[in-house]
């Protein structure tokens, strides 16, 4: 069974772009506005000789209502499903309260998580 890597973070930090680069596809839609990714998207990736499954997720910002609540739940489900989590942040925007909340959640789980600074 291939290892699973989840991409998580606030909306519009580059999760879908990284997903497309890792999978060498354009399967994940990308836009300049937040909230486009609403459900988990799975793809197969390879770095060197290492193959793995990568999961693109919707953003989590802590202010979710309605449909956005379901998007956040999908992101949390991806974290549970993953063997490794890549936590993406926007280096230009700096850390936000939402970033800190995600980081606190990742500290509580017992699996490897790596910070990825983008943009």
Tab-separated table of C-alpha atoms in Angstrom:
chain	number	residue	atom	x	y	z
A	1	UNK	CA	0.000	0.000	0.000
A	2	UNK	CA	1.347	3.432	-0.942
A	3	UNK	CA	1.902	6.051	1.762
A	4	UNK	CA	-0.586	8.933	1.854
A	5	UNK	CA	0.435	12.607	2.053
A	6	UNK	CA	-2.207	15.251	2.882
A	7	UNK	CA	-1.815	18.897	1.857
A	8	UNK	CA	-3.497	21.168	4.416
A	9	UNK	CA	-3.602	24.867	5.225
A	10	UNK	CA	-5.627	28.043	4.910
A	11	UNK	CA	-7.488	28.840	1.691
A	12	UNK	CA	-5.368	30.019	-1.237
A	13	UNK	CA	-1.906	29.103	0.100
A	14	UNK	CA	-1.040	26.900	-2.893
A	15	UNK	CA	-2.264	23.423	-1.917
A	16	UNK	CA	-3.863	22.716	-5.303
A	17	UNK	CA	-0.867	24.072	-7.203
A	18	UNK	CA	1.452	21.799	-5.210
A	19	UNK	CA	-0.945	18.876	-5.800
A	20	UNK	CA	-0.759	19.498	-9.565
A	21	UNK	CA	3.034	19.705	-9.484
A	22	UNK	CA	3.410	16.517	-7.440
A	23	UNK	CA	0.947	14.542	-9.572
A	24	UNK	CA	2.164	16.097	-12.837
A	25	UNK	CA	-1.450	16.811	-13.763
A	26	UNK	CA	-3.884	19.693	-13.827
A	27	UNK	CA	-6.541	17.711	-11.988
A	28	UNK	CA	-6.913	20.270	-9.188
A	29	UNK	CA	-8.508	23.536	-10.250
A	30	UNK	CA	-6.461	26.627	-9.370
A	31	UNK	CA	-7.651	30.253	-9.059
A	32	UNK	CA	-6.575	33.526	-7.482
A	33	UNK	CA	-9.525	33.493	-5.094
A	34	UNK	CA	-9.977	31.304	-2.004
A	35	UNK	CA	-12.478	28.489	-1.578
A	36	UNK	CA	-12.317	26.782	-4.974
A	37	UNK	CA	-11.367	23.337	-3.611
A	38	UNK	CA	-14.378	21.953	-1.755
A	39	UNK	CA	-13.664	18.236	-1.435
A	40	UNK	CA	-10.643	15.993	-1.119
A	41	UNK	CA	-8.897	15.177	-4.381
A	42	UNK	CA	-6.571	12.172	-4.654
A	43	UNK	CA	-3.688	11.661	-7.032
A	44	UNK	CA	-0.641	9.452	-7.418
A	45	UNK	CA	2.786	11.072	-7.223
A	46	UNK	CA	6.410	10.040	-7.446
A	47	UNK	CA	9.552	11.773	-6.181
A	48	UNK	CA	12.655	9.881	-7.193
A	49	UNK	CA	11.824	6.239	-6.604
A	50	UNK	CA	9.238	7.037	-3.919
A	51	UNK	CA	5.614	6.658	-4.967
A	52	UNK	CA	2.781	7.965	-2.807
A	53	UNK	CA	-0.814	9.138	-2.821
A	54	UNK	CA	-1.316	12.879	-2.344
A	55	UNK	CA	-4.562	14.454	-1.098
A	56	UNK	CA	-5.525	18.025	-1.980
A	57	UNK	CA	-7.904	19.603	0.539
A	58	UNK	CA	-10.032	22.696	0.881
A	59	UNK	CA	-8.713	25.453	3.095
A	60	UNK	CA	-9.308	25.772	6.825
A	61	UNK	CA	-9.503	29.284	8.262
A	62	UNK	CA	-11.593	28.889	11.408
A	63	UNK	CA	-14.532	30.999	10.200
A	64	UNK	CA	-16.314	28.245	8.310
A	65	UNK	CA	-20.098	28.339	7.980
A	66	UNK	CA	-22.485	26.221	5.922
A	67	UNK	CA	-20.717	24.464	3.045
A	68	UNK	CA	-17.360	25.717	4.335
A	69	UNK	CA	-17.870	23.658	7.508
A	70	UNK	CA	-18.050	20.516	5.370
A	71	UNK	CA	-14.891	21.612	3.542
A	72	UNK	CA	-13.048	21.925	6.864
A	73	UNK	CA	-14.337	18.487	7.899
A	74	UNK	CA	-12.943	17.050	4.649
A	75	UNK	CA	-9.542	18.567	5.461
A	76	UNK	CA	-9.581	17.088	8.954
A	77	UNK	CA	-10.574	13.695	7.500
A	78	UNK	CA	-7.606	13.888	5.107
A	79	UNK	CA	-5.285	14.540	8.056
A	80	UNK	CA	-6.623	11.435	9.794
A	81	UNK	CA	-6.238	9.368	6.629
A	82	UNK	CA	-2.677	10.518	5.881
A	83	UNK	CA	0.614	8.984	6.899
A	84	UNK	CA	2.334	12.378	6.502
A	85	UNK	CA	0.918	15.923	6.516
A	86	UNK	CA	2.338	18.883	4.598
A	87	UNK	CA	1.104	22.090	6.264
A	88	UNK	CA	1.255	24.948	3.757
A	89	UNK	CA	1.425	28.595	4.810
A	90	UNK	CA	1.731	31.833	2.838
A	91	UNK	CA	5.129	33.314	3.697
A	92	UNK	CA	4.148	36.760	2.413
A	93	UNK	CA	1.035	36.973	4.580
A	94	UNK	CA	2.800	35.716	7.699
A	95	UNK	CA	1.278	33.399	10.274
A	96	UNK	CA	-2.380	33.946	11.090
A	97	UNK	CA	-4.656	32.800	13.888
A	98	UNK	CA	-5.951	30.113	11.510
A	99	UNK	CA	-2.389	28.905	10.842
A	100	UNK	CA	-1.774	28.668	14.580
A	101	UNK	CA	-4.999	26.686	15.077
A	102	UNK	CA	-4.017	24.224	12.341
A	103	UNK	CA	-0.514	23.910	13.811
A	104	UNK	CA	-1.987	23.204	17.255
A	105	UNK	CA	-4.181	20.458	15.786
A	106	UNK	CA	-1.198	18.915	13.996
A	107	UNK	CA	0.828	18.909	17.220
A	108	UNK	CA	-1.837	16.708	18.839
A	109	UNK	CA	-1.796	13.992	16.191
A	110	UNK	CA	0.831	11.297	16.188
A	111	UNK	CA	2.108	11.431	12.638
A	112	UNK	CA	4.822	13.377	10.843
A	113	UNK	CA	3.867	16.911	9.797
A	114	UNK	CA	6.077	19.286	7.839
A	115	UNK	CA	5.750	23.048	7.421
A	116	UNK	CA	5.874	24.231	3.796
A	117	UNK	CA	6.256	27.985	3.281
A	118	UNK	CA	4.892	29.036	-0.109
A	119	UNK	CA	4.618	32.179	-2.220
